[in-house]
C-alpha positions as protocol buffer text, in pm:
chain_id: "A"
residue {
  index: 1
  type: VAL
  ca { x: -7361 y: -3567 z: 17806 }
}
residue {
  index: 2
  type: ARG
  ca { x: -7379 y: -3744 z: 17482 }
}
residue {
  index: 3
  type: THR
  ca { x: -7585 y: -4094 z: 17554 }
}
residue {
  index: 4
  type: PRO
  ca { x: -7506 y: -4362 z: 17329 }
}
residue {
  index: 5
  type: ALA
  ca { x: -7738 y: -4487 z: 17047 }
}
residue {
  index: 6
  type: ILE
  ca { x: -8040 y: -4725 z: 17120 }
}
residue {
  index: 7
  type: GLN
  ca { x: -8057 y: -4984 z: 16816 }
}
residue {
  index: 8
  type: ALA
  ca { x: -8266 y: -5255 z: 16758 }
}
residue {
  index: 9
  type: GLY
  ca { x: -8219 y: -5580 z: 16875 }
}
residue {
  index: 10
  type: THR
  ca { x: -8280 y: -5929 z: 16665 }
}
residue {
  index: 11
  type: LEU
  ca { x: -8460 y: -6201 z: 16795 }
}
residue {
  index: 12
  type: VAL
  ca { x: -8266 y: -6470 z: 16923 }
}
residue {
  index: 13
  type: SER
  ca { x: -8382 y: -6883 z: 17120 }
}
residue {
  index: 14
  type: THR
  ca { x: -8627 y: -7054 z: 16992 }
}
residue {
  index: 15
  type: LEU
  ca { x: -8733 y: -6889 z: 16639 }
}
residue {
  index: 16
  type: THR
  ca { x: -8979 y: -7154 z: 16499 }
}
residue {
  index: 17
  type: TYR
  ca { x: -9328 y: -7080 z: 16321 }
}
residue {
  index: 18
  type: VAL
  ca { x: -9511 y: -7398 z: 16254 }
}
residue {
  index: 19
  type: PRO
  ca { x: -9823 y: -7522 z: 16098 }
}
residue {
  index: 20
  type: THR
  ca { x: -10044 y: -7771 z: 16284 }
}
residue {
  index: 21
  type: THR
  ca { x: -10130 y: -7952 z: 15939 }
}
residue {
  index: 22
  type: ALA
  ca { x: -9830 y: -7896 z: 15705 }
}
residue {
  index: 23
  type: THR
  ca { x: -10012 y: -8025 z: 15350 }
}
residue {
  index: 24
  type: PRO
  ca { x: -10083 y: -7762 z: 15053 }
}
residue {
  index: 25
  type: GLY
  ca { x: -10440 y: -7560 z: 15021 }
}
residue {
  index: 26
  type: VAL
  ca { x: -10533 y: -7711 z: 15458 }
}
residue {
  index: 27
  type: GLU
  ca { x: -10675 y: -7426 z: 15682 }
}
residue {
  index: 28
  type: SER
  ca { x: -10484 y: -7475 z: 16085 }
}
residue {
  index: 29
  type: THR
  ca { x: -10378 y: -7295 z: 16361 }
}
residue {
  index: 30
  type: HIS
  ca { x: -10028 y: -7221 z: 16348 }
}
residue {
  index: 31
  type: THR
  ca { x: -9777 y: -7157 z: 16608 }
}
residue {
  index: 32
  type: LEU
  ca { x: -9440 y: -6870 z: 16650 }
}
residue {
  index: 33
  type: GLN
  ca { x: -9222 y: -6872 z: 16890 }
}
residue {
  index: 34
  type: PHE
  ca { x: -8961 y: -6610 z: 16897 }
}
residue {
  index: 35
  type: LYS
  ca { x: -8748 y: -6474 z: 17232 }
}
residue {
  index: 36
  type: THR
  ca { x: -8769 y: -6090 z: 17302 }
}
residue {
  index: 37
  type: VAL
  ca { x: -8446 y: -5926 z: 17327 }
}
residue {
  index: 38
  type: GLY
  ca { x: -8608 y: -5538 z: 17373 }
}
residue {
  index: 39
  type: GLN
  ca { x: -8963 y: -5509 z: 17582 }
}
residue {
  index: 40
  type: VAL
  ca { x: -9299 y: -5467 z: 17365 }
}
residue {
  index: 41
  type: PRO
  ca { x: -9505 y: -5183 z: 17546 }
}
residue {
  index: 42
  type: SER
  ca { x: -9872 y: -5279 z: 17555 }
}
residue {
  index: 43
  type: GLY
  ca { x: -10005 y: -5087 z: 17223 }
}
residue {
  index: 44
  type: GLY
  ca { x: -9692 y: -5240 z: 17063 }
}
residue {
  index: 45
  type: LYS
  ca { x: -9697 y: -5477 z: 16743 }
}
residue {
  index: 46
  type: ILE
  ca { x: -9574 y: -5740 z: 16644 }
}
residue {
  index: 47
  type: THR
  ca { x: -9567 y: -5864 z: 16272 }
}
residue {
  index: 48
  type: LEU
  ca { x: -9508 y: -6182 z: 16041 }
}
residue {
  index: 49
  type: GLN
  ca { x: -9411 y: -6151 z: 15625 }
}
residue {
  index: 50
  type: PHE
  ca { x: -9432 y: -6415 z: 15456 }
}
residue {
  index: 51
  type: PRO
  ca { x: -9238 y: -6531 z: 15182 }
}
residue {
  index: 52
  type: ALA
  ca { x: -9391 y: -6438 z: 14805 }
}
residue {
  index: 53
  type: SER
  ca { x: -9506 y: -6668 z: 14550 }
}
residue {
  index: 54
  type: GLU
  ca { x: -9589 y: -6929 z: 14823 }
}
residue {
  index: 55
  type: GLY
  ca { x: -9962 y: -6844 z: 14858 }
}
residue {
  index: 56
  type: TRP
  ca { x: -10020 y: -6837 z: 15218 }
}
residue {
  index: 57
  type: SER
  ca { x: -10381 y: -6732 z: 15357 }
}
residue {
  index: 58
  type: MET
  ca { x: -10543 y: -6588 z: 15569 }
}
residue {
  index: 59
  type: GLY
  ca { x: -10874 y: -6433 z: 15719 }
}
residue {
  index: 60
  type: SER
  ca { x: -10893 y: -6000 z: 15746 }
}
residue {
  index: 61
  type: THR
  ca { x: -10898 y: -6024 z: 16169 }
}
residue {
  index: 62
  type: PRO
  ca { x: -10761 y: -6355 z: 16202 }
}
residue {
  index: 63
  type: THR
  ca { x: -10773 y: -6469 z: 16538 }
}
residue {
  index: 64
  type: VAL
  ca { x: -10433 y: -6490 z: 16791 }
}
residue {
  index: 65
  type: ALA
  ca { x: -10355 y: -6505 z: 17103 }
}
residue {
  index: 66
  type: PHE
  ca { x: -10077 y: -6565 z: 17334 }
}
residue {
  index: 67
  type: SER
  ca { x: -9936 y: -6784 z: 17628 }
}
residue {
  index: 68
  type: THR
  ca { x: -9622 y: -6838 z: 17804 }
}
residue {
  index: 69
  type: VAL
  ca { x: -9613 y: -6420 z: 17846 }
}
residue {
  index: 70
  type: SER
  ca { x: -9795 y: -6286 z: 18134 }
}
residue {
  index: 71
  type: SER
  ca { x: -10228 y: -6344 z: 18181 }
}
residue {
  index: 72
  type: SER
  ca { x: -10232 y: -5935 z: 18158 }
}
residue {
  index: 73
  type: VAL
  ca { x: -10126 y: -5916 z: 17797 }
}
residue {
  index: 74
  type: THR
  ca { x: -10357 y: -5969 z: 17509 }
}
residue {
  index: 75
  type: VAL
  ca { x: -10429 y: -5892 z: 17151 }
}
residue {
  index: 76
  type: ALA
  ca { x: -10633 y: -5563 z: 17098 }
}
residue {
  index: 77
  type: GLY
  ca { x: -10588 y: -5575 z: 16744 }
}
residue {
  index: 78
  type: THR
  ca { x: -10451 y: -5845 z: 16419 }
}
residue {
  index: 79
  type: ALA
  ca { x: -10492 y: -5687 z: 16042 }
}
residue {
  index: 80
  type: TRP
  ca { x: -10377 y: -5923 z: 15791 }
}
residue {
  index: 81
  type: ALA
  ca { x: -10259 y: -5764 z: 15478 }
}
residue {
  index: 82
  type: SER
  ca { x: -10298 y: -5997 z: 15115 }
}
residue {
  index: 83
  type: GLY
  ca { x: -10080 y: -5696 z: 14935 }
}
residue {
  index: 84
  type: THR
  ca { x: -9780 y: -5754 z: 15140 }
}
residue {
  index: 85
  type: ARG
  ca { x: -9891 y: -6108 z: 15262 }
}
residue {
  index: 86
  type: THR
  ca { x: -9837 y: -5940 z: 15630 }
}
residue {
  index: 87
  type: LEU
  ca { x: -9991 y: -5997 z: 15940 }
}
residue {
  index: 88
  type: THR
  ca { x: -10040 y: -5721 z: 16160 }
}
residue {
  index: 89
  type: VAL
  ca { x: -10068 y: -5827 z: 16574 }
}
residue {
  index: 90
  type: THR
  ca { x: -10155 y: -5611 z: 16893 }
}
residue {
  index: 91
  type: THR
  ca { x: -10108 y: -5617 z: 17205 }
}
residue {
  index: 92
  type: GLY
  ca { x: -10232 y: -5473 z: 17434 }
}
residue {
  index: 93
  type: GLY
  ca { x: -10273 y: -5475 z: 17880 }
}
residue {
  index: 94
  type: ALA
  ca { x: -9988 y: -5478 z: 17983 }
}
residue {
  index: 95
  type: THR
  ca { x: -9610 y: -5515 z: 17804 }
}
residue {
  index: 96
  type: ILE
  ca { x: -9407 y: -5824 z: 17679 }
}
residue {
  index: 97
  type: THR
  ca { x: -9066 y: -5789 z: 17890 }
}
residue {
  index: 98
  type: SER
  ca { x: -8753 y: -5793 z: 17731 }
}
residue {
  index: 99
  type: ALA
  ca { x: -8599 y: -6186 z: 17690 }
}
residue {
  index: 100
  type: GLN
  ca { x: -8976 y: -6282 z: 17629 }
}
residue {
  index: 101
  type: GLN
  ca { x: -8992 y: -6610 z: 17463 }
}
residue {
  index: 102
  type: VAL
  ca { x: -9365 y: -6566 z: 17352 }
}
residue {
  index: 103
  type: VAL
  ca { x: -9533 y: -6850 z: 17182 }
}
residue {
  index: 104
  type: MET
  ca { x: -9763 y: -6734 z: 16970 }
}
residue {
  index: 105
  type: THR
  ca { x: -10107 y: -6895 z: 16787 }
}
residue {
  index: 106
  type: VAL
  ca { x: -10246 y: -6759 z: 16465 }
}
residue {
  index: 107
  type: ALA
  ca { x: -10595 y: -6959 z: 16446 }
}
residue {
  index: 108
  type: ASP
  ca { x: -10670 y: -7076 z: 16027 }
}
residue {
  index: 109
  type: VAL
  ca { x: -10457 y: -6942 z: 15858 }
}
residue {
  index: 110
  type: ARG
  ca { x: -10441 y: -7125 z: 15482 }
}
residue {
  index: 111
  type: SER
  ca { x: -10107 y: -7324 z: 15414 }
}
residue {
  index: 112
  type: PRO
  ca { x: -9991 y: -7292 z: 15024 }
}
residue {
  index: 113
  type: THR
  ca { x: -10183 y: -7500 z: 14799 }
}
residue {
  index: 114
  type: ASP
  ca { x: -9859 y: -7624 z: 14639 }
}
residue {
  index: 115
  type: VAL
  ca { x: -9558 y: -7855 z: 14826 }
}
residue {
  index: 116
  type: GLN
  ca { x: -9319 y: -7652 z: 14958 }
}
residue {
  index: 117
  type: SER
  ca { x: -8920 y: -7668 z: 15106 }
}
residue {
  index: 118
  type: ALA
  ca { x: -8901 y: -7521 z: 15420 }
}
residue {
  index: 119
  type: SER
  ca { x: -8842 y: -7187 z: 15426 }
}
residue {
  index: 120
  type: THR
  ca { x: -8882 y: -6850 z: 15636 }
}
residue {
  index: 121
  type: VAL
  ca { x: -9099 y: -6587 z: 15756 }
}
residue {
  index: 122
  type: THR
  ca { x: -8978 y: -6229 z: 15873 }
}
residue {
  index: 123
  type: VAL
  ca { x: -9107 y: -6122 z: 16214 }
}
residue {
  index: 124
  type: GLN
  ca { x: -9076 y: -5816 z: 16363 }
}
residue {
  index: 125
  type: THR
  ca { x: -9143 y: -5611 z: 16657 }
}
residue {
  index: 126
  type: LEU
  ca { x: -9242 y: -5276 z: 16680 }
}
residue {
  index: 127
  type: SER
  ca { x: -9397 y: -4997 z: 16921 }
}
residue {
  index: 128
  type: GLY
  ca { x: -9731 y: -4864 z: 16907 }
}
residue {
  index: 129
  type: SER
  ca { x: -9622 y: -4558 z: 16693 }
}
residue {
  index: 130
  type: ASP
  ca { x: -9408 y: -4797 z: 16457 }
}
residue {
  index: 131
  type: VAL
  ca { x: -9072 y: -4799 z: 16578 }
}
residue {
  index: 132
  type: VAL
  ca { x: -8856 y: -5101 z: 16511 }
}
residue {
  index: 133
  type: ILE
  ca { x: -8817 y: -5272 z: 16846 }
}
residue {
  index: 134
  type: ASP
  ca { x: -8658 y: -5617 z: 16745 }
}
residue {
  index: 135
  type: GLU
  ca { x: -8593 y: -5593 z: 16394 }
}
residue {
  index: 136
  type: LYS
  ca { x: -8730 y: -5814 z: 16057 }
}
residue {
  index: 137
  type: THR
  ca { x: -8550 y: -6139 z: 16196 }
}
residue {
  index: 138
  type: ASP
  ca { x: -8594 y: -6509 z: 15974 }
}
residue {
  index: 139
  type: VAL
  ca { x: -8775 y: -6725 z: 16160 }
}
residue {
  index: 140
  type: ALA
  ca { x: -8814 y: -7108 z: 16008 }
}
residue {
  index: 141
  type: SER
  ca { x: -9112 y: -7249 z: 15844 }
}
residue {
  index: 142
  type: ALA
  ca { x: -9138 y: -7597 z: 15857 }
}
residue {
  index: 143
  type: ALA
  ca { x: -9191 y: -7753 z: 15409 }
}
residue {
  index: 144
  type: ILE
  ca { x: -9538 y: -7775 z: 15288 }
}
residue {
  index: 145
  type: THR
  ca { x: -9560 y: -8159 z: 15267 }
}
residue {
  index: 146
  type: PRO
  ca { x: -9767 y: -8368 z: 14960 }
}
residue {
  index: 147
  type: GLY
  ca { x: -10073 y: -8533 z: 15217 }
}
residue {
  index: 148
  type: SER
  ca { x: -10214 y: -8862 z: 15106 }
}
residue {
  index: 149
  type: LEU
  ca { x: -10548 y: -8980 z: 15042 }
}
residue {
  index: 150
  type: ALA
  ca { x: -10761 y: -9197 z: 15301 }
}
residue {
  index: 151
  type: SER
  ca { x: -11120 y: -9287 z: 15398 }
}
residue {
  index: 152
  type: THR
  ca { x: -11214 y: -9550 z: 15131 }
}
residue {
  index: 153
  type: LEU
  ca { x: -11017 y: -9554 z: 14853 }
}
residue {
  index: 154
  type: THR
  ca { x: -11170 y: -9805 z: 14519 }
}
residue {
  index: 155
  type: TYR
  ca { x: -11231 y: -9766 z: 14215 }
}
residue {
  index: 156
  type: GLN
  ca { x: -11515 y: -9998 z: 14027 }
}
residue {
  index: 157
  type: ALA
  ca { x: -11622 y: -10073 z: 13691 }
}
residue {
  index: 158
  type: ALA
  ca { x: -12067 y: -10110 z: 13612 }
}
residue {
  index: 159
  type: VAL
  ca { x: -11931 y: -10408 z: 13444 }
}
residue {
  index: 160
  type: SER
  ca { x: -11623 y: -10663 z: 13571 }
}
residue {
  index: 161
  type: THR
  ca { x: -11594 y: -10902 z: 13237 }
}
residue {
  index: 162
  type: PRO
  ca { x: -11297 y: -10856 z: 13005 }
}
residue {
  index: 163
  type: GLY
  ca { x: -11350 y: -10626 z: 12703 }
}
residue {
  index: 164
  type: VAL
  ca { x: -11670 y: -10454 z: 12835 }
}
residue {
  index: 165
  type: THR
  ca { x: -11675 y: -10078 z: 12810 }
}
residue {
  index: 166
  type: SER
  ca { x: -11880 y: -9965 z: 13094 }
}
residue {
  index: 167
  type: THR
  ca { x: -11877 y: -9614 z: 13350 }
}
residue {
  index: 168
  type: HIS
  ca { x: -11570 y: -9726 z: 13622 }
}
residue {
  index: 169
  type: THR
  ca { x: -11629 y: -9474 z: 13974 }
}
residue {
  index: 170
  type: LEU
  ca { x: -11347 y: -9384 z: 14162 }
}
residue {
  index: 171
  type: LYS
  ca { x: -11385 y: -9236 z: 14520 }
}
residue {
  index: 172
  type: PHE
  ca { x: -11134 y: -9084 z: 14797 }
}
residue {
  index: 173
  type: LYS
  ca { x: -11095 y: -8822 z: 15014 }
}
residue {
  index: 174
  type: THR
  ca { x: -10883 y: -8554 z: 14954 }
}
residue {
  index: 175
  type: VAL
  ca { x: -10623 y: -8396 z: 15271 }
}
residue {
  index: 176
  type: GLY
  ca { x: -10484 y: -8089 z: 15107 }
}
residue {
  index: 177
  type: ARG
  ca { x: -10684 y: -7851 z: 14899 }
}
residue {
  index: 178
  type: VAL
  ca { x: -10730 y: -7943 z: 14475 }
}
residue {
  index: 179
  type: GLU
  ca { x: -10745 y: -7565 z: 14342 }
}
residue {
  index: 180
  type: GLN
  ca { x: -10972 y: -7414 z: 14054 }
}
residue {
  index: 181
  type: GLY
  ca { x: -10779 y: -7528 z: 13780 }
}
residue {
  index: 182
  type: GLY
  ca { x: -10573 y: -7847 z: 13996 }
}
residue {
  index: 183
  type: LYS
  ca { x: -10537 y: -8181 z: 13842 }
}
residue {
  index: 184
  type: ILE
  ca { x: -10668 y: -8571 z: 13961 }
}
residue {
  index: 185
  type: THR
  ca { x: -10437 y: -8822 z: 13786 }
}
residue {
  index: 186
  type: LEU
  ca { x: -10510 y: -9264 z: 13726 }
}
residue {
  index: 187
  type: GLU
  ca { x: -10194 y: -9504 z: 13652 }
}
residue {
  index: 188
  type: PHE
  ca { x: -10374 y: -9820 z: 13649 }
}
residue {
  index: 189
  type: PRO
  ca { x: -10129 y: -10087 z: 13592 }
}
residue {
  index: 190
  type: VAL
  ca { x: -9846 y: -10220 z: 13346 }
}
residue {
  index: 191
  type: GLY
  ca { x: -9937 y: -10538 z: 13118 }
}
residue {
  index: 192
  type: GLU
  ca { x: -10351 y: -10461 z: 13249 }
}
residue {
  index: 193
  type: LYS
  ca { x: -10506 y: -10350 z: 12905 }
}
residue {
  index: 194
  type: TRP
  ca { x: -10749 y: -10112 z: 13008 }
}
residue {
  index: 195
  type: ASP
  ca { x: -10828 y: -9857 z: 12785 }
}
residue {
  index: 196
  type: MET
  ca { x: -11061 y: -9569 z: 12669 }
}
residue {
  index: 197
  type: PRO
  ca { x: -11110 y: -9288 z: 12497 }
}
residue {
  index: 198
  type: ASN
  ca { x: -10856 y: -9002 z: 12469 }
}
residue {
  index: 199
  type: ALA
  ca { x: -11076 y: -8743 z: 12585 }
}
residue {
  index: 200
  type: PRO
  ca { x: -11287 y: -8963 z: 12795 }
}
residue {
  index: 201
  type: THR
  ca { x: -11646 y: -8796 z: 12942 }
}
residue {
  index: 202
  type: ILE
  ca { x: -11579 y: -8750 z: 13346 }
}
residue {
  index: 203
  type: ALA
  ca { x: -11822 y: -8616 z: 13616 }
}
residue {
  index: 204
  type: PHE
  ca { x: -11821 y: -8549 z: 13950 }
}
residue {
  index: 205
  type: VAL
  ca { x: -12104 y: -8711 z: 14149 }
}
residue {
  index: 206
  type: GLY
  ca { x: -12069 y: -8594 z: 14547 }
}
residue {
  index: 207
  type: SER
  ca { x: -11824 y: -8490 z: 14739 }
}
């Protein structure tokens, strides 16, 4: 008696990947939501692959936690492969049932170092022997948007007399991370006639 083929499912329902802080270069907890079609047995895997060239990163074994599933379901292991931009989460304890809405958090994920349009993360579920359960599905991820400088925001001249050359001090607090090779720009008001050499001497004096 011939039996029908068992085919991979496709993740459904609420499909989102959302960082707590959507600012370039910031570490925060990220939340993945999806609904299974096939059940994921203990020892099965959930993989997330991030888009090429966007620059997402995390530690080699990030902290992952489940909610909305049985309390018996645990995280048996995690592994981040930077070369393929893939996070693999191995489940433990109990089966994640079919048609289960899963909410999974990943701690200390660093967002891309530049702003990004809304994109997708590719998610799939696998058995412990790496056989596909629910096939690769694109899950919407939030845009990475500019932050706004905060805290003490001042620009002060050592000598505030017209036409005098002196050292000026800028103070601000970043929200996003400025990578080595990044830039800080200052634009002065039109008509005020500020002046300085083409390549002024700049120094950082605090953090």
